């Protein structure tokens, strides 16, 4: 409480000083530095600092991962808490494995360097940024990609995803980039031998021959609504039978083709022993 009161008093004095017409810039900087030192000293005494460093790092890494999904830089946020935290973060490679589409070129280079050879989680979904340049910066490290969230419609990104191999990728989530009128084509899913989770938002599959990795465990297909890009019912069953290890299956706003409904009993049953979660909503004909 004493630290909070002192910090509040300093902030009040600083505000008055900044409003003084003839205030000395050096005095303002000194007061700002004094406030910063008080904040760091207070934060260093928080109970969280009594946690084992391994547990603290595990919590931080999860925070950084979740922040990246929200287009926020969790590393920067944590490093502002105290010098002690900043020093630990600076030397912990696991804190640098999450890269966002809003990162600057320098920030991406820093993450690639400090993450060493650890696997990377990429969230390239910022619609207000040039994702193609950052995608190309990260491409030489494609063998390290563990998760990729991508808003992609640019032809160069689409073509690259169709010809490259991504041997470590376990999660792929794709959207069309609505800033462009182009329709994103699906990548070559067989180039992801370890893929376990696939989430497609408005990215059409080749329903006649989807070619998904046999080890896929979770599949979500959403945002098809025109009845043309969706499958027939037979194609849907064929898709499911090609991924026997599937555990979760999610369909939303899927437009089944007009010839989609078979005669009762005309389709052979499929065996899905691991399937335990099915969600189907807003189906259309």
mmCIF file of C-alpha atoms in Angstrom:
data_model
loop_
_atom_site.group_PDB
_atom_site.id
_atom_site.type_symbol
_atom_site.label_atom_id
_atom_site.label_comp_id
_atom_site.label_asym_id
_atom_site.label_seq_id
_atom_site.Cartn_x
_atom_site.Cartn_y
_atom_site.Cartn_z
ATOM 1 C CA UNK A 1 0.000 0.000 0.000
ATOM 2 C CA UNK A 2 2.890 2.397 0.808
ATOM 3 C CA UNK A 3 4.325 1.881 -2.674
ATOM 4 C CA UNK A 4 0.930 2.518 -4.276
ATOM 5 C CA UNK A 5 0.515 5.735 -2.310
ATOM 6 C CA UNK A 6 4.016 6.909 -3.226
ATOM 7 C CA UNK A 7 3.476 6.094 -6.905
ATOM 8 C CA UNK A 8 0.133 7.924 -6.867
ATOM 9 C CA UNK A 9 1.789 10.974 -5.288
ATOM 10 C CA UNK A 10 4.598 10.942 -7.843
ATOM 11 C CA UNK A 11 2.106 10.673 -10.711
ATOM 12 C CA UNK A 12 0.140 13.635 -9.329
ATOM 13 C CA UNK A 13 3.291 15.729 -8.969
ATOM 14 C CA UNK A 14 4.461 14.713 -12.423
ATOM 15 C CA UNK A 15 1.153 15.767 -13.938
ATOM 16 C CA UNK A 16 1.401 19.182 -12.280
ATOM 17 C CA UNK A 17 5.004 19.585 -13.375
ATOM 18 C CA UNK A 18 4.181 18.755 -16.994
ATOM 19 C CA UNK A 19 1.470 21.430 -16.982
ATOM 20 C CA UNK A 20 3.906 24.072 -15.711
ATOM 21 C CA UNK A 21 4.932 26.309 -18.666
ATOM 22 C CA UNK A 22 8.562 26.646 -17.572
ATOM 23 C CA UNK A 23 9.061 23.117 -16.305
ATOM 24 C CA UNK A 24 12.555 21.747 -16.827
ATOM 25 C CA UNK A 25 12.628 18.739 -19.161
ATOM 26 C CA UNK A 26 15.414 17.186 -17.081
ATOM 27 C CA UNK A 27 13.292 17.387 -13.908
ATOM 28 C CA UNK A 28 10.391 15.702 -15.728
ATOM 29 C CA UNK A 29 12.626 12.852 -16.951
ATOM 30 C CA UNK A 30 14.066 12.362 -13.462
ATOM 31 C CA UNK A 31 10.602 12.184 -11.936
ATOM 32 C CA UNK A 32 9.461 9.729 -14.622
ATOM 33 C CA UNK A 33 12.500 7.553 -13.921
ATOM 34 C CA UNK A 34 11.838 7.701 -10.178
ATOM 35 C CA UNK A 35 8.242 6.602 -10.756
ATOM 36 C CA UNK A 36 9.434 3.718 -12.946
ATOM 37 C CA UNK A 37 11.895 2.560 -10.272
ATOM 38 C CA UNK A 38 9.146 2.635 -7.628
ATOM 39 C CA UNK A 39 6.845 0.565 -9.851
ATOM 40 C CA UNK A 40 9.558 -2.006 -10.515
ATOM 41 C CA UNK A 41 10.445 -2.241 -6.830
ATOM 42 C CA UNK A 42 6.787 -2.727 -5.886
ATOM 43 C CA UNK A 43 6.299 -5.366 -8.587
ATOM 44 C CA UNK A 44 9.419 -7.234 -7.471
ATOM 45 C CA UNK A 45 7.817 -7.762 -4.048
ATOM 46 C CA UNK A 46 4.617 -9.331 -5.404
ATOM 47 C CA UNK A 47 3.829 -12.926 -4.213
ATOM 48 C CA UNK A 48 4.119 -14.224 -7.771
ATOM 49 C CA UNK A 49 7.898 -13.926 -7.454
ATOM 50 C CA UNK A 50 7.908 -16.736 -4.877
ATOM 51 C CA UNK A 51 6.782 -19.247 -7.523
ATOM 52 C CA UNK A 52 9.383 -21.656 -8.954
ATOM 53 C CA UNK A 53 10.793 -20.253 -12.191
ATOM 54 C CA UNK A 54 9.721 -23.344 -14.183
ATOM 55 C CA UNK A 55 6.083 -22.837 -13.138
ATOM 56 C CA UNK A 56 6.280 -19.106 -13.780
ATOM 57 C CA UNK A 57 7.641 -19.694 -17.276
ATOM 58 C CA UNK A 58 4.879 -22.181 -18.039
ATOM 59 C CA UNK A 59 2.271 -19.576 -17.031
ATOM 60 C CA UNK A 60 4.000 -16.876 -19.042
ATOM 61 C CA UNK A 61 4.280 -19.031 -22.144
ATOM 62 C CA UNK A 62 0.547 -19.703 -22.036
ATOM 63 C CA UNK A 63 -0.153 -15.998 -21.573
ATOM 64 C CA UNK A 64 2.058 -15.117 -24.546
ATOM 65 C CA UNK A 65 0.331 -17.775 -26.683
ATOM 66 C CA UNK A 66 -3.157 -16.496 -25.791
ATOM 67 C CA UNK A 67 -2.082 -12.881 -26.321
ATOM 68 C CA UNK A 68 -0.758 -13.691 -29.771
ATOM 69 C CA UNK A 69 -4.156 -15.097 -30.783
ATOM 70 C CA UNK A 70 -5.603 -11.670 -29.909
ATOM 71 C CA UNK A 71 -2.951 -9.818 -31.976
ATOM 72 C CA UNK A 72 -1.186 -8.662 -28.800
ATOM 73 C CA UNK A 73 2.490 -8.953 -27.877
ATOM 74 C CA UNK A 74 2.484 -10.765 -24.546
ATOM 75 C CA UNK A 75 6.281 -10.722 -24.290
ATOM 76 C CA UNK A 76 6.321 -6.928 -24.307
ATOM 77 C CA UNK A 77 3.505 -6.798 -21.734
ATOM 78 C CA UNK A 78 5.285 -9.121 -19.286
ATOM 79 C CA UNK A 79 8.668 -7.451 -19.737
ATOM 80 C CA UNK A 80 7.200 -4.142 -18.506
ATOM 81 C CA UNK A 81 6.307 -5.599 -15.097
ATOM 82 C CA UNK A 82 9.801 -5.582 -13.612
ATOM 83 C CA UNK A 83 13.462 -5.782 -14.517
ATOM 84 C CA UNK A 84 13.591 -9.246 -12.959
ATOM 85 C CA UNK A 85 10.861 -10.492 -15.273
ATOM 86 C CA UNK A 86 12.467 -8.817 -18.270
ATOM 87 C CA UNK A 87 15.810 -10.494 -17.518
ATOM 88 C CA UNK A 88 14.200 -13.953 -17.269
ATOM 89 C CA UNK A 89 12.184 -13.437 -20.463
ATOM 90 C CA UNK A 90 15.230 -12.241 -22.375
ATOM 91 C CA UNK A 91 17.063 -15.522 -21.762
ATOM 92 C CA UNK A 92 14.141 -17.964 -22.071
ATOM 93 C CA UNK A 93 13.777 -19.311 -25.618
ATOM 94 C CA UNK A 94 10.284 -20.656 -24.926
ATOM 95 C CA UNK A 95 8.985 -17.098 -24.518
ATOM 96 C CA UNK A 96 9.800 -16.202 -28.126
ATOM 97 C CA UNK A 97 7.985 -18.950 -30.044
ATOM 98 C CA UNK A 98 4.752 -17.038 -30.761
ATOM 99 C CA UNK A 99 4.784 -14.655 -33.727
ATOM 100 C CA UNK A 100 1.904 -12.378 -34.731
ATOM 101 C CA UNK A 101 0.923 -10.703 -37.958
ATOM 102 C CA UNK A 102 1.180 -7.286 -36.310
ATOM 103 C CA UNK A 103 4.842 -7.805 -35.370
ATOM 104 C CA UNK A 104 7.406 -5.522 -36.995
ATOM 105 C CA UNK A 105 10.211 -6.992 -39.094
ATOM 106 C CA UNK A 106 12.640 -6.348 -36.257
ATOM 107 C CA UNK A 107 10.342 -8.062 -33.747
ATOM 108 C CA UNK A 108 10.033 -11.132 -35.991
ATOM 109 C CA UNK A 109 13.799 -11.338 -36.454
ATOM 110 C CA UNK A 110 14.225 -11.084 -32.684
ATOM 111 C CA UNK A 111 11.721 -13.896 -32.103
ATOM 112 C CA UNK A 112 13.379 -16.183 -34.662
ATOM 113 C CA UNK A 113 16.788 -15.576 -33.120
ATOM 114 C CA UNK A 114 15.816 -15.920 -29.463
ATOM 115 C CA UNK A 115 13.514 -18.930 -29.960
ATOM 116 C CA UNK A 116 16.556 -20.938 -31.079
ATOM 117 C CA UNK A 117 15.324 -24.143 -32.769
ATOM 118 C CA UNK A 118 12.042 -24.413 -30.864
ATOM 119 C CA UNK A 119 8.783 -24.951 -32.731
ATOM 120 C CA UNK A 120 6.821 -21.819 -33.670
ATOM 121 C CA UNK A 121 3.163 -20.786 -33.385
ATOM 122 C CA UNK A 122 2.241 -18.224 -36.042
ATOM 123 C CA UNK A 123 -0.885 -16.063 -36.079
ATOM 124 C CA UNK A 124 -0.834 -14.153 -39.374
ATOM 125 C CA UNK A 125 -4.349 -12.790 -39.360
ATOM 126 C CA UNK A 126 -3.979 -9.000 -39.134
ATOM 127 C CA UNK A 127 -6.084 -7.637 -42.039
ATOM 128 C CA UNK A 128 -4.415 -4.210 -41.844
ATOM 129 C CA UNK A 129 -0.915 -5.464 -42.566
ATOM 130 C CA UNK A 130 1.034 -6.896 -45.489
ATOM 131 C CA UNK A 131 1.069 -10.532 -44.484
ATOM 132 C CA UNK A 132 2.876 -11.713 -47.613
ATOM 133 C CA UNK A 133 6.129 -9.983 -46.622
ATOM 134 C CA UNK A 134 6.037 -11.473 -43.118
ATOM 135 C CA UNK A 135 4.997 -14.874 -44.460
ATOM 136 C CA UNK A 136 8.082 -14.861 -46.704
ATOM 137 C CA UNK A 137 10.292 -13.843 -43.763
ATOM 138 C CA UNK A 138 9.091 -16.869 -41.817
ATOM 139 C CA UNK A 139 9.099 -19.328 -44.713
ATOM 140 C CA UNK A 140 12.761 -20.433 -44.303
ATOM 141 C CA UNK A 141 11.730 -21.698 -40.854
ATOM 142 C CA UNK A 142 8.777 -23.723 -42.188
ATOM 143 C CA UNK A 143 10.292 -26.884 -40.712
ATOM 144 C CA UNK A 144 9.720 -25.326 -37.247
ATOM 145 C CA UNK A 145 6.064 -24.329 -37.729
ATOM 146 C CA UNK A 146 3.877 -26.059 -35.129
ATOM 147 C CA UNK A 147 0.701 -23.976 -35.522
ATOM 148 C CA UNK A 148 -0.377 -21.623 -38.288
ATOM 149 C CA UNK A 149 -3.357 -19.305 -38.344
ATOM 150 C CA UNK A 150 -3.453 -17.566 -41.704
ATOM 151 C CA UNK A 151 -5.710 -15.094 -43.478
ATOM 152 C CA UNK A 152 -4.625 -15.840 -47.030
ATOM 153 C CA UNK A 153 -5.887 -14.902 -50.452
ATOM 154 C CA UNK A 154 -2.762 -13.500 -52.048
ATOM 155 C CA UNK A 155 -1.709 -15.730 -54.988
ATOM 156 C CA UNK A 156 1.929 -15.962 -53.845
ATOM 157 C CA UNK A 157 0.920 -17.254 -50.406
ATOM 158 C CA UNK A 158 -1.618 -19.660 -51.876
ATOM 159 C CA UNK A 159 0.879 -21.121 -54.347
ATOM 160 C CA UNK A 160 3.589 -21.459 -51.703
ATOM 161 C CA UNK A 161 1.221 -23.347 -49.410
ATOM 162 C CA UNK A 162 0.491 -25.754 -52.264
ATOM 163 C CA UNK A 163 4.111 -26.680 -53.047
ATOM 164 C CA UNK A 164 5.978 -26.448 -49.714
ATOM 165 C CA UNK A 165 6.330 -29.130 -47.044
ATOM 166 C CA UNK A 166 5.589 -28.366 -43.392
ATOM 167 C CA UNK A 167 6.794 -31.472 -41.531
ATOM 168 C CA UNK A 168 6.067 -30.327 -37.950
ATOM 169 C CA UNK A 169 2.724 -28.542 -38.436
ATOM 170 C CA UNK A 170 -0.006 -29.886 -36.121
ATOM 171 C CA UNK A 171 -2.637 -27.129 -36.334
ATOM 172 C CA UNK A 172 -3.762 -25.167 -39.395
ATOM 173 C CA UNK A 173 -6.531 -22.561 -39.403
ATOM 174 C CA UNK A 174 -7.226 -20.573 -42.566
ATOM 175 C CA UNK A 175 -9.522 -17.713 -43.607
ATOM 176 C CA UNK A 176 -9.817 -15.848 -46.871
ATOM 177 C CA UNK A 177 -8.374 -12.380 -46.494
ATOM 178 C CA UNK A 178 -11.518 -10.317 -46.930
ATOM 179 C CA UNK A 179 -9.447 -7.296 -48.016
ATOM 180 C CA UNK A 180 -9.070 -9.033 -51.378
ATOM 181 C CA UNK A 181 -11.688 -10.367 -53.740
ATOM 182 C CA UNK A 182 -9.627 -13.448 -54.545
ATOM 183 C CA UNK A 183 -10.756 -16.846 -53.305
ATOM 184 C CA UNK A 184 -8.116 -18.755 -51.382
ATOM 185 C CA UNK A 185 -7.365 -22.248 -52.608
ATOM 186 C CA UNK A 186 -6.627 -24.978 -50.071
ATOM 187 C CA UNK A 187 -3.001 -26.046 -49.629
ATOM 188 C CA UNK A 188 -1.682 -29.540 -50.179
ATOM 189 C CA UNK A 189 -2.772 -31.091 -46.894
ATOM 190 C CA UNK A 190 -0.620 -34.163 -47.471
ATOM 191 C CA UNK A 191 2.389 -31.864 -47.001
ATOM 192 C CA UNK A 192 1.427 -31.769 -43.295
ATOM 193 C CA UNK A 193 2.064 -35.365 -42.153
ATOM 194 C CA UNK A 194 1.662 -34.441 -38.455
ATOM 195 C CA UNK A 195 -1.481 -32.346 -38.901
ATOM 196 C CA UNK A 196 -3.953 -33.064 -36.089
ATOM 197 C CA UNK A 197 -6.290 -30.033 -36.209
ATOM 198 C CA UNK A 198 -7.664 -28.436 -39.387
ATOM 199 C CA UNK A 199 -10.032 -25.438 -39.317
ATOM 200 C CA UNK A 200 -11.216 -23.939 -42.602
ATOM 201 C CA UNK A 201 -13.296 -20.752 -42.790
ATOM 202 C CA UNK A 202 -14.583 -20.311 -46.327
ATOM 203 C CA UNK A 203 -11.656 -22.201 -47.875
ATOM 204 C CA UNK A 204 -13.120 -24.700 -50.376
ATOM 205 C CA UNK A 205 -11.998 -28.296 -50.390
ATOM 206 C CA UNK A 206 -11.713 -30.488 -53.439
ATOM 207 C CA UNK A 207 -14.705 -32.519 -52.317
ATOM 208 C CA UNK A 208 -14.254 -35.199 -54.941
ATOM 209 C CA UNK A 209 -10.734 -35.931 -53.635
ATOM 210 C CA UNK A 210 -9.996 -34.027 -50.393
ATOM 211 C CA UNK A 211 -6.733 -35.881 -49.576
ATOM 212 C CA UNK A 212 -6.484 -35.199 -45.846
ATOM 213 C CA UNK A 213 -3.784 -36.633 -43.544
ATOM 214 C CA UNK A 214 -4.968 -39.939 -42.095
ATOM 215 C CA UNK A 215 -3.868 -38.867 -38.597
ATOM 216 C CA UNK A 216 -6.238 -35.878 -38.466
ATOM 217 C CA UNK A 217 -8.098 -35.722 -35.126
ATOM 218 C CA UNK A 218 -10.152 -32.518 -35.352
ATOM 219 C CA UNK A 219 -11.820 -31.074 -38.455
ATOM 220 C CA UNK A 220 -13.928 -27.895 -38.653
ATOM 221 C CA UNK A 221 -15.455 -26.564 -41.876
ATOM 222 C CA UNK A 222 -17.441 -23.314 -41.675
ATOM 223 C CA UNK A 223 -18.752 -20.471 -43.834
ATOM 224 C CA UNK A 224 -19.911 -22.347 -46.931
ATOM 225 C CA UNK A 225 -23.414 -21.170 -47.780
ATOM 226 C CA UNK A 226 -23.986 -21.035 -51.531
ATOM 227 C CA UNK A 227 -24.732 -24.723 -52.158
ATOM 228 C CA UNK A 228 -22.007 -24.907 -54.814
ATOM 229 C CA UNK A 229 -18.740 -25.165 -52.900
ATOM 230 C CA UNK A 230 -20.182 -27.671 -50.437
ATOM 231 C CA UNK A 231 -20.099 -31.451 -50.924
ATOM 232 C CA UNK A 232 -22.714 -33.979 -51.791
ATOM 233 C CA UNK A 233 -23.786 -36.248 -48.953
ATOM 234 C CA UNK A 234 -21.759 -39.100 -50.463
ATOM 235 C CA UNK A 235 -18.661 -36.914 -50.633
ATOM 236 C CA UNK A 236 -19.145 -35.947 -47.001
ATOM 237 C CA UNK A 237 -19.218 -39.607 -45.967
ATOM 238 C CA UNK A 238 -16.178 -40.308 -48.133
ATOM 239 C CA UNK A 239 -14.325 -37.455 -46.425
ATOM 240 C CA UNK A 240 -15.070 -38.888 -42.983
ATOM 241 C CA UNK A 241 -14.035 -42.389 -43.971
ATOM 242 C CA UNK A 242 -10.624 -41.026 -45.095
ATOM 243 C CA UNK A 243 -9.766 -39.832 -41.572
ATOM 244 C CA UNK A 244 -10.470 -42.842 -39.314
ATOM 245 C CA UNK A 245 -8.752 -41.285 -36.259
ATOM 246 C CA UNK A 246 -11.052 -38.246 -36.248
ATOM 247 C CA UNK A 247 -12.279 -37.303 -32.753
ATOM 248 C CA UNK A 248 -14.036 -33.966 -33.411
ATOM 249 C CA UNK A 249 -16.068 -32.893 -36.437
ATOM 250 C CA UNK A 250 -17.679 -29.468 -36.842
ATOM 251 C CA UNK A 251 -19.830 -28.245 -39.734
ATOM 252 C CA UNK A 252 -21.343 -24.769 -39.789
ATOM 253 C CA UNK A 253 -23.247 -22.948 -42.553
ATOM 254 C CA UNK A 254 -22.396 -25.707 -44.997
ATOM 255 C CA UNK A 255 -24.301 -25.607 -48.284
ATOM 256 C CA UNK A 256 -24.946 -29.176 -49.402
ATOM 257 C CA UNK A 257 -25.201 -29.534 -53.155
ATOM 258 C CA UNK A 258 -28.700 -30.018 -54.565
ATOM 259 C CA UNK A 259 -27.957 -33.645 -55.417
ATOM 260 C CA UNK A 260 -26.733 -34.228 -51.869
ATOM 261 C CA UNK A 261 -29.577 -36.209 -50.347
ATOM 262 C CA UNK A 262 -29.417 -39.953 -51.056
ATOM 263 C CA UNK A 263 -32.208 -42.489 -50.846
ATOM 264 C CA UNK A 264 -32.645 -43.914 -47.360
ATOM 265 C CA UNK A 265 -30.339 -46.919 -46.932
ATOM 266 C CA UNK A 266 -28.440 -46.288 -50.157
ATOM 267 C CA UNK A 267 -25.204 -45.203 -48.408
ATOM 268 C CA UNK A 268 -22.872 -47.690 -46.756
ATOM 269 C CA UNK A 269 -22.201 -47.048 -43.045
ATOM 270 C CA UNK A 270 -18.757 -45.820 -42.048
ATOM 271 C CA UNK A 271 -16.790 -46.815 -38.951
ATOM 272 C CA UNK A 272 -15.519 -43.912 -36.820
ATOM 273 C CA UNK A 273 -14.437 -45.514 -33.522
ATOM 274 C CA UNK A 274 -12.756 -42.386 -32.115
ATOM 275 C CA UNK A 275 -15.392 -39.826 -33.057
ATOM 276 C CA UNK A 276 -16.832 -38.401 -29.831
ATOM 277 C CA UNK A 277 -17.795 -34.821 -30.657
ATOM 278 C CA UNK A 278 -19.991 -33.771 -33.588
ATOM 279 C CA UNK A 279 -21.371 -30.255 -34.026
ATOM 280 C CA UNK A 280 -23.583 -29.414 -36.983
ATOM 281 C CA UNK A 281 -25.373 -26.067 -37.329
ATOM 282 C CA UNK A 282 -27.015 -23.876 -39.967
ATOM 283 C CA UNK A 283 -26.971 -26.559 -42.672
ATOM 284 C CA UNK A 284 -28.379 -25.414 -46.005
ATOM 285 C CA UNK A 285 -29.592 -26.962 -49.245
#
